[in-house]
Tab-separated table of N, CA and C in Angstrom:
chain	number	residue	atom	x	y	z
A	18	MET	N	25.670	141.596	106.202
A	18	MET	CA	26.272	140.303	106.398
A	18	MET	C	27.163	140.372	107.643
A	19	ILE	N	27.066	139.346	108.462
A	19	ILE	CA	27.866	139.230	109.679
A	19	ILE	C	28.940	138.166	109.449
A	20	THR	N	30.167	138.488	109.810
A	20	THR	CA	31.273	137.534	109.747
A	20	THR	C	31.910	137.439	111.116
A	21	VAL	N	32.137	136.211	111.561
A	21	VAL	CA	32.859	135.957	112.807
A	21	VAL	C	34.255	135.485	112.442
A	22	LEU	N	35.258	136.158	112.992
A	22	LEU	CA	36.643	135.726	112.864
A	22	LEU	C	37.018	135.104	114.208
A	23	TYR	N	37.017	133.778	114.234
A	23	TYR	CA	37.224	133.025	115.470
A	23	TYR	C	38.679	132.601	115.594
A	24	GLY	N	39.272	132.895	116.743
A	24	GLY	CA	40.668	132.588	116.952
A	24	GLY	C	40.940	131.576	118.042
A	25	GLY	N	39.961	130.819	118.453
A	25	GLY	CA	40.170	129.865	119.533
A	25	GLY	C	40.647	128.514	119.045
A	26	SER	N	41.047	127.678	119.982
A	26	SER	CA	41.570	126.362	119.624
A	26	SER	C	40.552	125.237	119.820
A	27	ARG	N	39.414	125.535	120.444
A	27	ARG	CA	38.388	124.511	120.655
A	27	ARG	C	37.165	124.822	119.795
A	28	PRO	N	36.811	123.914	118.906
A	28	PRO	CA	35.680	124.183	118.010
A	28	PRO	C	34.328	124.252	118.717
A	29	ASP	N	34.259	123.813	119.966
A	29	ASP	CA	33.003	123.888	120.710
A	29	ASP	C	33.227	124.491	122.094
A	30	GLY	N	34.265	125.308	122.220
A	30	GLY	CA	34.636	125.873	123.504
A	30	GLY	C	33.721	126.998	123.968
A	31	ASN	N	34.070	127.573	125.089
A	31	ASN	CA	33.260	128.621	125.704
A	31	ASN	C	33.117	129.858	124.818
A	32	THR	N	34.181	130.228	124.119
A	32	THR	CA	34.115	131.394	123.227
A	32	THR	C	33.118	131.135	122.101
A	33	VAL	N	33.146	129.933	121.564
A	33	VAL	CA	32.194	129.557	120.510
A	33	VAL	C	30.771	129.618	121.053
A	34	GLN	N	30.550	129.054	122.225
A	34	GLN	CA	29.202	129.017	122.793
A	34	GLN	C	28.654	130.418	123.037
A	35	LEU	N	29.480	131.309	123.571
A	35	LEU	CA	29.024	132.671	123.824
A	35	LEU	C	28.755	133.409	122.519
A	36	THR	N	29.607	133.214	121.545
A	36	THR	CA	29.416	133.870	120.248
A	36	THR	C	28.142	133.364	119.575
A	37	GLN	N	27.928	132.071	119.607
A	37	GLN	CA	26.707	131.518	119.021
A	37	GLN	C	25.462	132.035	119.730
A	38	LYS	N	25.561	132.227	121.027
A	38	LYS	CA	24.432	132.784	121.783
A	38	LYS	C	24.114	134.197	121.285
A	39	ALA	N	25.140	134.977	121.011
A	39	ALA	CA	24.940	136.345	120.522
A	39	ALA	C	24.367	136.381	119.118
A	40	LEU	N	24.483	135.281	118.399
A	40	LEU	CA	24.058	135.244	116.999
A	40	LEU	C	22.857	134.336	116.738
A	41	GLU	N	22.200	133.867	117.796
A	41	GLU	CA	21.048	132.970	117.622
A	41	GLU	C	20.024	133.601	116.680
A	42	GLY	N	19.614	132.834	115.696
A	42	GLY	CA	18.611	133.301	114.752
A	42	GLY	C	19.149	134.167	113.623
A	43	HIS	N	20.436	134.434	113.611
A	43	HIS	CA	21.049	135.254	112.567
A	43	HIS	C	21.805	134.363	111.582
A	44	ASP	N	21.874	134.821	110.340
A	44	ASP	CA	22.761	134.194	109.369
A	44	ASP	C	24.120	134.859	109.510
A	45	TYR	N	25.172	134.061	109.494
A	45	TYR	CA	26.517	134.618	109.614
A	45	TYR	C	27.526	133.662	109.005
A	46	ASN	N	28.666	134.219	108.669
A	46	ASN	CA	29.788	133.432	108.166
A	46	ASN	C	30.754	133.223	109.322
A	47	TRP	N	31.107	131.986	109.567
A	47	TRP	CA	32.028	131.641	110.649
A	47	TRP	C	33.365	131.266	110.014
A	48	ILE	N	34.396	131.996	110.357
A	48	ILE	CA	35.730	131.702	109.850
A	48	ILE	C	36.608	131.319	111.039
A	49	ASP	N	36.994	130.064	111.084
A	49	ASP	CA	37.890	129.567	112.132
A	49	ASP	C	39.312	129.814	111.643
A	50	LEU	N	39.943	130.839	112.191
A	50	LEU	CA	41.258	131.242	111.722
A	50	LEU	C	42.330	130.191	111.953
A	51	THR	N	42.102	129.248	112.849
A	51	THR	CA	43.096	128.197	113.078
A	51	THR	C	43.170	127.225	111.902
A	52	GLU	N	42.191	127.289	111.014
A	52	GLU	CA	42.189	126.422	109.835
A	52	GLU	C	42.920	127.046	108.656
A	53	TYR	N	43.461	128.233	108.837
A	53	TYR	CA	44.141	128.962	107.767
A	53	TYR	C	45.606	129.167	108.122
A	54	HIS	N	46.406	129.331	107.081
A	54	HIS	CA	47.830	129.593	107.282
A	54	HIS	C	48.131	131.053	106.952
A	55	PHE	N	48.723	131.743	107.906
A	55	PHE	CA	49.128	133.132	107.710
A	55	PHE	C	50.630	133.236	107.929
A	56	ASN	N	51.346	133.679	106.897
A	56	ASN	CA	52.783	133.879	107.019
A	56	ASN	C	53.076	135.108	107.863
A	57	PRO	N	54.281	135.195	108.413
A	57	PRO	CA	54.643	136.412	109.135
A	57	PRO	C	54.553	137.631	108.212
A	58	VAL	N	54.219	138.752	108.799
A	58	VAL	CA	54.053	139.974	108.020
A	58	VAL	C	55.384	140.404	107.402
A	59	ARG	N	55.315	140.913	106.167
A	59	ARG	CA	56.476	141.496	105.498
A	59	ARG	C	56.397	142.998	105.726
A	60	ASP	N	57.349	143.541	106.404
A	60	ASP	CA	57.320	144.961	106.754
A	60	ASP	C	58.096	145.770	105.726
A	61	TYR	N	57.376	146.306	104.750
A	61	TYR	CA	57.972	147.102	103.676
A	61	TYR	C	57.671	148.585	103.830
A	62	ARG	N	57.199	148.988	104.984
A	62	ARG	CA	56.786	150.383	105.162
A	62	ARG	C	57.881	151.383	104.811
A	63	HIS	N	59.129	151.040	105.026
A	63	HIS	CA	60.217	151.991	104.832
A	63	HIS	C	61.050	151.668	103.593
A	64	ASN	N	60.563	150.770	102.755
A	64	ASN	CA	61.305	150.335	101.574
A	64	ASN	C	60.682	150.825	100.278
A	65	ASP	N	59.616	151.596	100.357
A	65	ASP	CA	58.894	152.054	99.166
A	65	ASP	C	58.495	150.891	98.259
A	66	LYS	N	58.142	149.762	98.880
A	66	LYS	CA	57.680	148.606	98.120
A	66	LYS	C	56.174	148.490	98.245
A	67	GLU	N	55.599	147.820	97.268
A	67	GLU	CA	54.179	147.504	97.319
A	67	GLU	C	54.026	145.997	97.488
A	68	ILE	N	52.928	145.600	98.056
A	68	ILE	CA	52.589	144.186	98.172
A	68	ILE	C	51.655	143.871	97.006
A	69	HIS	N	51.973	142.810	96.267
A	69	HIS	CA	51.129	142.427	95.137
A	69	HIS	C	50.631	140.989	95.230
A	70	ASP	N	51.121	140.250	96.205
A	70	ASP	CA	50.699	138.862	96.301
A	70	ASP	C	50.775	138.399	97.754
A	71	TYR	N	50.022	137.357	98.020
A	71	TYR	CA	50.009	136.737	99.333
A	71	TYR	C	50.198	135.245	99.099
A	72	THR	N	51.081	134.640	99.845
A	72	THR	CA	51.404	133.239	99.601
A	72	THR	C	50.671	132.297	100.548
A	73	GLU	N	49.730	132.825	101.295
A	73	GLU	CA	49.005	131.985	102.237
A	73	GLU	C	47.499	132.190	102.059
A	74	ASP	N	46.739	131.911	103.087
A	74	ASP	CA	45.281	131.940	103.024
A	74	ASP	C	44.680	133.301	103.358
A	75	TYR	N	45.473	134.306	103.428
A	75	TYR	CA	45.029	135.608	103.924
A	75	TYR	C	43.952	136.266	103.058
A	76	LYS	N	44.172	136.349	101.764
A	76	LYS	CA	43.300	137.144	100.891
A	76	LYS	C	41.831	136.708	100.927
A	77	PRO	N	41.507	135.421	100.875
A	77	PRO	CA	40.082	135.052	100.941
A	77	PRO	C	39.411	135.484	102.250
A	78	VAL	N	40.151	135.398	103.355
A	78	VAL	CA	39.594	135.817	104.640
A	78	VAL	C	39.438	137.340	104.651
A	79	LEU	N	40.436	138.037	104.154
A	79	LEU	CA	40.365	139.500	104.064
A	79	LEU	C	39.167	139.937	103.229
A	80	ASP	N	38.995	139.333	102.072
A	80	ASP	CA	37.888	139.715	101.197
A	80	ASP	C	36.539	139.449	101.848
A	81	GLN	N	36.421	138.340	102.584
A	81	GLN	CA	35.174	138.055	103.298
A	81	GLN	C	34.916	139.112	104.355
A	82	MET	N	35.963	139.491	105.092
A	82	MET	CA	35.811	140.516	106.120
A	82	MET	C	35.363	141.837	105.489
A	83	LEU	N	36.007	142.221	104.404
A	83	LEU	CA	35.694	143.503	103.774
A	83	LEU	C	34.299	143.534	103.151
A	84	ALA	N	33.734	142.379	102.870
A	84	ALA	CA	32.380	142.297	102.308
A	84	ALA	C	31.306	142.321	103.392
A	85	SER	N	31.714	142.400	104.647
A	85	SER	CA	30.792	142.289	105.773
A	85	SER	C	30.327	143.649	106.271
A	86	ASP	N	29.126	143.655	106.833
A	86	ASP	CA	28.601	144.840	107.513
A	86	ASP	C	29.042	144.854	108.972
A	87	VAL	N	29.098	143.653	109.568
A	87	VAL	CA	29.490	143.480	110.959
A	87	VAL	C	30.558	142.395	111.012
A	88	VAL	N	31.632	142.671	111.737
A	88	VAL	CA	32.674	141.670	111.972
A	88	VAL	C	32.810	141.499	113.481
A	89	ILE	N	32.716	140.244	113.904
A	89	ILE	CA	32.894	139.930	115.319
A	89	ILE	C	34.194	139.141	115.459
A	90	PHE	N	35.134	139.714	116.190
A	90	PHE	CA	36.339	138.997	116.572
A	90	PHE	C	35.978	138.181	117.811
A	91	ALA	N	36.260	136.898	117.796
A	91	ALA	CA	35.943	136.038	118.934
A	91	ALA	C	37.201	135.275	119.317
A	92	SER	N	37.634	135.455	120.569
A	92	SER	CA	38.892	134.845	120.984
A	92	SER	C	38.900	134.559	122.477
A	93	PRO	N	39.480	133.427	122.851
A	93	PRO	CA	39.826	133.276	124.258
A	93	PRO	C	40.925	134.285	124.597
A	94	ILE	N	41.062	134.592	125.850
A	94	ILE	CA	42.145	135.456	126.289
A	94	ILE	C	43.361	134.566	126.544
A	95	TYR	N	44.406	134.786	125.783
A	95	TYR	CA	45.655	134.047	125.939
A	95	TYR	C	46.750	135.023	126.347
A	96	TRP	N	47.268	134.860	127.536
A	96	TRP	CA	48.361	135.701	128.015
A	96	TRP	C	48.029	137.179	127.854
A	97	TYR	N	46.827	137.566	128.289
A	97	TYR	CA	46.373	138.963	128.306
A	97	TYR	C	46.182	139.535	126.910
A	98	SER	N	45.992	138.681	125.931
A	98	SER	CA	45.868	139.137	124.553
A	98	SER	C	44.883	138.247	123.804
A	99	ILE	N	44.641	138.617	122.572
A	99	ILE	CA	43.862	137.778	121.676
A	99	ILE	C	44.718	136.599	121.233
A	100	SER	N	44.099	135.625	120.608
A	100	SER	CA	44.815	134.430	120.172
A	100	SER	C	45.845	134.753	119.093
A	101	ALA	N	46.821	133.877	118.950
A	101	ALA	CA	47.874	134.052	117.948
A	101	ALA	C	47.312	134.048	116.530
A	102	SER	N	46.322	133.197	116.265
A	102	SER	CA	45.767	133.139	114.899
A	102	SER	C	45.044	134.431	114.543
A	103	LEU	N	44.308	135.000	115.483
A	103	LEU	CA	43.633	136.278	115.225
A	103	LEU	C	44.657	137.398	115.081
A	104	LYS	N	45.668	137.397	115.929
A	104	LYS	CA	46.711	138.423	115.858
A	104	LYS	C	47.475	138.327	114.543
A	105	ALA	N	47.783	137.117	114.087
A	105	ALA	CA	48.499	136.937	112.815
A	105	ALA	C	47.695	137.500	111.654
A	106	PHE	N	46.385	137.283	111.672
A	106	PHE	CA	45.534	137.841	110.624
A	106	PHE	C	45.574	139.366	110.656
A	107	ILE	N	45.435	139.938	111.828
A	107	ILE	CA	45.439	141.394	111.959
A	107	ILE	C	46.796	141.978	111.573
A	108	ASP	N	47.879	141.304	111.929
A	108	ASP	CA	49.212	141.795	111.560
A	108	ASP	C	49.330	141.997	110.049
A	109	LEU	N	48.688	141.146	109.299
A	109	LEU	CA	48.780	141.236	107.837
A	109	LEU	C	48.066	142.451	107.258
A	110	TRP	N	47.277	143.148	108.071
A	110	TRP	CA	46.685	144.392	107.586
A	110	TRP	C	47.776	145.382	107.190
A	111	SER	N	48.950	145.276	107.803
A	111	SER	CA	50.075	146.137	107.423
A	111	SER	C	50.431	145.935	105.953
A	112	GLU	N	50.381	144.697	105.494
A	112	GLU	CA	50.636	144.421	104.080
A	112	GLU	C	49.517	144.971	103.209
A	113	THR	N	48.303	144.806	103.662
A	113	THR	CA	47.153	145.262	102.882
A	113	THR	C	47.239	146.762	102.608
A	114	MET	N	47.745	147.509	103.572
A	114	MET	CA	47.868	148.956	103.380
A	114	MET	C	48.922	149.315	102.341
A	115	LEU	N	49.739	148.338	101.927
A	115	LEU	CA	50.738	148.559	100.882
A	115	LEU	C	50.353	147.892	99.570
A	116	ASP	N	49.162	147.352	99.496
A	116	ASP	CA	48.698	146.637	98.307
A	116	ASP	C	47.825	147.576	97.480
A	117	PRO	N	48.238	147.901	96.251
A	117	PRO	CA	47.439	148.814	95.427
A	117	PRO	C	46.014	148.310	95.151
A	118	GLU	N	45.818	146.999	95.205
A	118	GLU	CA	44.475	146.439	95.008
A	118	GLU	C	43.533	146.871	96.130
A	119	TYR	N	44.093	147.205	97.277
A	119	TYR	CA	43.305	147.600	98.437
A	119	TYR	C	43.619	149.040	98.847
A	120	GLU	N	43.767	149.910	97.880
A	120	GLU	CA	44.114	151.294	98.213
A	120	GLU	C	43.035	151.978	99.042
A	121	ASP	N	41.823	151.445	99.023
A	121	ASP	CA	40.725	151.991	99.825
A	121	ASP	C	40.482	151.165	101.097
A	122	PHE	N	41.490	150.427	101.529
A	122	PHE	CA	41.365	149.528	102.684
A	122	PHE	C	40.827	150.251	103.913
A	123	LYS	N	41.440	151.353	104.283
A	123	LYS	CA	41.009	152.059	105.486
A	123	LYS	C	39.574	152.567	105.349
A	124	GLU	N	39.243	153.069	104.195
A	124	GLU	CA	37.874	153.554	103.967
A	124	GLU	C	36.864	152.412	104.108
A	125	ARG	N	37.170	151.273	103.528
A	125	ARG	CA	36.267	150.123	103.612
A	125	ARG	C	36.153	149.617	105.045
A	126	MET	N	37.273	149.596	105.759
A	126	MET	CA	37.256	149.148	107.153
A	126	MET	C	36.412	150.088	108.013
A	127	GLY	N	36.443	151.370	107.701
A	127	GLY	CA	35.679	152.343	108.460
A	127	GLY	C	34.171	152.179	108.337
A	128	ARG	N	33.724	151.436	107.338
A	128	ARG	CA	32.284	151.212	107.145
A	128	ARG	C	31.774	149.962	107.863
A	129	ILE	N	32.684	149.187	108.428
A	129	ILE	CA	32.314	147.936	109.097
A	129	ILE	C	32.087	148.201	110.581
A	130	GLU	N	31.066	147.562	111.135
A	130	GLU	CA	30.846	147.597	112.577
A	130	GLU	C	31.642	146.443	113.197
A	131	PHE	N	32.610	146.775	114.033
A	131	PHE	CA	33.457	145.766	114.666
A	131	PHE	C	33.030	145.544	116.105
A	132	ARG	N	32.965	144.271	116.486
A	132	ARG	CA	32.633	143.858	117.844
A	132	ARG	C	33.648	142.807	118.281
A	133	LEU	N	33.731	142.575	119.579
A	133	LEU	CA	34.719	141.652	120.124
A	133	LEU	C	34.092	140.822	121.235
A	134	ILE	N	34.321	139.523	121.185
A	134	ILE	CA	33.926	138.617	122.259
A	134	ILE	C	35.189	137.942	122.774
A	135	LEU	N	35.406	138.078	124.077
A	135	LEU	CA	36.548	137.473	124.750
A	135	LEU	C	36.048	136.579	125.874
A	136	VAL	N	36.736	135.483	126.110
A	136	VAL	CA	36.412	134.605	127.229
A	136	VAL	C	37.711	134.182	127.897
A	137	GLY	N	37.727	134.283	129.209
A	137	GLY	CA	38.899	133.868	129.974
A	137	GLY	C	38.491	133.324	131.320
A	138	GLY	N	39.448	132.691	132.004
A	138	GLY	CA	39.120	132.035	133.251
A	138	GLY	C	39.685	132.673	134.504
A	139	ASP	N	40.630	133.549	134.379
A	139	ASP	CA	41.302	134.116	135.548
A	139	ASP	C	41.099	135.631	135.554
A	140	CYS	N	40.014	136.071	136.174
A	140	CYS	CA	39.669	137.509	136.245
A	140	CYS	C	39.656	138.160	134.866
A	141	PRO	N	38.925	137.604	133.903
A	141	PRO	CA	38.993	138.129	132.536
A	141	PRO	C	38.483	139.558	132.385
A	142	LYS	N	37.579	139.988	133.248
A	142	LYS	CA	37.064	141.351	133.111
A	142	LYS	C	38.122	142.387	133.475
A	143	VAL	N	39.156	141.948	134.171
A	143	VAL	CA	40.313	142.804	134.455
A	143	VAL	C	41.436	142.490	133.464
A	144	LYS	N	41.784	141.228	133.361
A	144	LYS	CA	42.917	140.833	132.535
A	144	LYS	C	42.615	140.880	131.040
A	145	GLY	N	41.345	141.026	130.662
A	145	GLY	CA	40.981	141.188	129.263
A	145	GLY	C	41.080	142.628	128.789
A	146	ASN	N	41.267	143.564	129.730
A	146	ASN	CA	41.347	144.979	129.334
A	146	ASN	C	42.459	145.270	128.332
A	147	PRO	N	43.649	144.639	128.429
A	147	PRO	CA	44.642	144.884	127.374
A	147	PRO	C	44.149	144.489	125.981
A	148	CYS	N	43.338	143.420	125.910
A	148	CYS	CA	42.767	143.016	124.617
A	148	CYS	C	41.852	144.097	124.061
A	149	ILE	N	41.025	144.649	124.939
A	149	ILE	CA	40.098	145.697	124.509
A	149	ILE	C	40.888	146.879	123.974
A	150	LYS	N	41.870	147.336	124.737
A	150	LYS	CA	42.692	148.472	124.300
A	150	LYS	C	43.416	148.159	123.000
A	151	GLN	N	43.970	146.962	122.901
A	151	GLN	CA	44.670	146.554	121.684
A	151	GLN	C	43.753	146.685	120.470
A	152	MET	N	42.529	146.180	120.593
A	152	MET	CA	41.601	146.224	119.461
A	152	MET	C	41.124	147.650	119.204
A	153	GLN	N	40.895	148.426	120.237
A	153	GLN	CA	40.481	149.819	120.041
A	153	GLN	C	41.559	150.599	119.309
A	154	TYR	N	42.804	150.474	119.742
A	154	TYR	CA	43.897	151.198	119.092
A	154	TYR	C	44.112	150.715	117.662
A	155	THR	N	44.061	149.412	117.454
A	155	THR	CA	44.258	148.848	116.118
A	155	THR	C	43.202	149.363	115.152
A	156	LEU	N	41.945	149.281	115.563
A	156	LEU	CA	40.867	149.724	114.682
A	156	LEU	C	40.902	151.234	114.476
A	157	ALA	N	41.213	151.997	115.508
A	157	ALA	CA	41.307	153.449	115.358
A	157	ALA	C	42.386	153.818	114.352
A	158	TYR	N	43.473	153.088	114.346
A	158	TYR	CA	44.576	153.372	113.417
A	158	TYR	C	44.123	153.273	111.962
A	159	ILE	N	43.214	152.362	111.691
A	159	ILE	CA	42.759	152.194	110.310
A	159	ILE	C	41.432	152.905	110.052
A	160	GLY	N	41.011	153.750	110.972
A	160	GLY	CA	39.798	154.532	110.751
A	160	GLY	C	38.512	153.815	111.084
A	161	ALA	N	38.605	152.769	111.869
A	161	ALA	CA	37.413	152.013	112.269
A	161	ALA	C	37.250	152.134	113.781
A	162	GLU	N	36.217	151.465	114.299
A	162	GLU	CA	35.920	151.582	115.721
A	162	GLU	C	35.434	150.248	116.265
A	163	LEU	N	35.858	149.940	117.472
A	163	LEU	CA	35.310	148.797	118.200
A	163	LEU	C	34.053	149.300	118.893
A	164	THR	N	32.889	148.887	118.390
A	164	THR	CA	31.639	149.455	118.888
A	164	THR	C	31.137	148.793	120.162
A	165	HIS	N	31.371	147.487	120.313
A	165	HIS	CA	30.862	146.754	121.468
A	165	HIS	C	31.782	145.576	121.762
A	166	TYR	N	31.784	145.163	123.014
A	166	TYR	CA	32.516	143.956	123.376
A	166	TYR	C	31.821	143.269	124.543
A	167	ILE	N	32.080	141.969	124.635
A	167	ILE	CA	31.619	141.151	125.752
A	167	ILE	C	32.834	140.401	126.270
A	168	ILE	N	33.003	140.409	127.580
A	168	ILE	CA	34.034	139.585	128.216
A	168	ILE	C	33.325	138.560	129.084
A	169	GLY	N	33.516	137.295	128.765
A	169	GLY	CA	32.905	136.220	129.522
A	169	GLY	C	33.901	135.534	130.437
A	170	THR	N	33.378	134.959	131.504
A	170	THR	CA	34.204	134.233	132.468
A	170	THR	C	33.903	132.750	132.360
A	171	ALA	N	34.931	131.964	132.058
A	171	ALA	CA	34.774	130.509	131.953
A	171	ALA	C	36.144	129.864	132.039
A	172	GLU	N	36.235	128.838	132.834
A	172	GLU	CA	37.498	128.110	133.003
A	172	GLU	C	37.423	126.756	132.308
A	173	ARG	N	36.437	125.969	132.652
A	173	ARG	CA	36.293	124.623	132.112
A	173	ARG	C	35.216	124.612	131.023
A	174	PRO	N	35.240	123.597	130.163
A	174	PRO	CA	34.234	123.526	129.097
A	174	PRO	C	32.809	123.666	129.647
A	175	GLY	N	32.035	124.529	129.024
A	175	GLY	CA	30.643	124.743	129.395
A	175	GLY	C	30.417	125.775	130.477
A	176	ASP	N	31.481	126.221	131.133
A	176	ASP	CA	31.338	127.197	132.218
A	176	ASP	C	30.688	128.508	131.776
A	177	ILE	N	30.817	128.860	130.524
A	177	ILE	CA	30.275	130.144	130.070
A	177	ILE	C	28.766	130.212	130.284
A	178	MET	N	28.109	129.080	130.310
A	178	MET	CA	26.665	129.064	130.506
A	178	MET	C	26.272	129.426	131.939
A	179	GLN	N	27.264	129.601	132.815
A	179	GLN	CA	27.008	130.063	134.184
A	179	GLN	C	27.263	131.563	134.341
A	180	ASP	N	27.795	132.199	133.311
A	180	ASP	CA	28.108	133.637	133.372
A	180	ASP	C	26.879	134.422	132.901
A	181	SER	N	25.983	134.722	133.832
A	181	SER	CA	24.720	135.370	133.466
A	181	SER	C	24.937	136.750	132.862
A	182	TYR	N	25.951	137.474	133.318
A	182	TYR	CA	26.213	138.802	132.767
A	182	TYR	C	26.590	138.711	131.286
A	183	ALA	N	27.518	137.827	130.941
A	183	ALA	CA	27.928	137.671	129.544
A	183	ALA	C	26.769	137.168	128.686
A	184	LEU	N	25.980	136.253	129.222
A	184	LEU	CA	24.842	135.731	128.470
A	184	LEU	C	23.791	136.812	128.224
A	185	GLU	N	23.585	137.677	129.196
A	185	GLU	CA	22.644	138.797	129.005
A	185	GLU	C	23.150	139.740	127.925
A	186	ARG	N	24.460	140.035	127.911
A	186	ARG	CA	25.021	140.902	126.866
A	186	ARG	C	24.851	140.244	125.495
A	187	ALA	N	25.073	138.923	125.441
A	187	ALA	CA	24.916	138.198	124.180
A	187	ALA	C	23.475	138.277	123.682
A	188	GLU	N	22.528	138.153	124.589
A	188	GLU	CA	21.116	138.269	124.197
A	188	GLU	C	20.801	139.683	123.695
A	189	GLU	N	21.394	140.689	124.313
A	189	GLU	CA	21.218	142.065	123.832
A	189	GLU	C	21.748	142.212	122.410
A	190	TRP	N	22.925	141.649	122.149
A	190	TRP	CA	23.473	141.705	120.799
A	190	TRP	C	22.526	141.025	119.815
A	191	CYS	N	22.000	139.900	120.223
A	191	CYS	CA	21.114	139.130	119.349
A	191	CYS	C	19.922	139.981	118.912
A	192	GLN	N	19.465	140.851	119.794
A	192	GLN	CA	18.314	141.701	119.488
A	192	GLN	C	18.661	142.851	118.530
A	193	VAL	N	19.910	143.328	118.548
A	193	VAL	CA	20.247	144.526	117.764
A	193	VAL	C	21.065	144.233	116.505
A	194	LEU	N	21.671	143.071	116.408
A	194	LEU	CA	22.453	142.777	115.219
A	194	LEU	C	21.538	142.678	114.003
A	195	PRO	N	22.003	143.127	112.853
A	195	PRO	CA	21.160	143.124	111.659
A	195	PRO	C	20.860	141.696	111.167
A	196	GLN	N	19.666	141.514	110.687
A	196	GLN	CA	19.279	140.259	110.066
A	196	GLN	C	19.719	140.311	108.610
A	197	SER	N	20.147	139.189	108.093
A	197	SER	CA	20.591	139.141	106.681
A	197	SER	C	19.414	139.129	105.747
């Protein structure tokens, strides 16, 4: 099962178009993180506390991600980083590591193939590098790996369809991603 965790603000923007191109002909679950509410992370790492509840929309999204074989993070590049909604979701992994219900969180995450699609308008192949490193370090910390990424160049709506390099990478993904 493929799940897309989308963090953009435009439901038909360039990031969406590139991601859909990579998934043509595949069944997948699309989760628009901007439609969910994520509270700020509770940092109990040094308090010997456990997390037993979540007061927002986090758990259903987490459970969908953990049930997936492939997870694609899809985000525009905002200020040299991933979107706030995607970052807020990832921040909550700190809570998950303190939740006894998810004591095997890192093990389960290590079985998922993680990919990343980024789109930006101002030299994204250079300015998107902090995003790549951020995701590589984050996933490595929990025992997972960022296996592939695509960085697309697009400024105005529809511009991504002019980025032949990103479109070729998306077509390559389409050929190798598992069918449901």
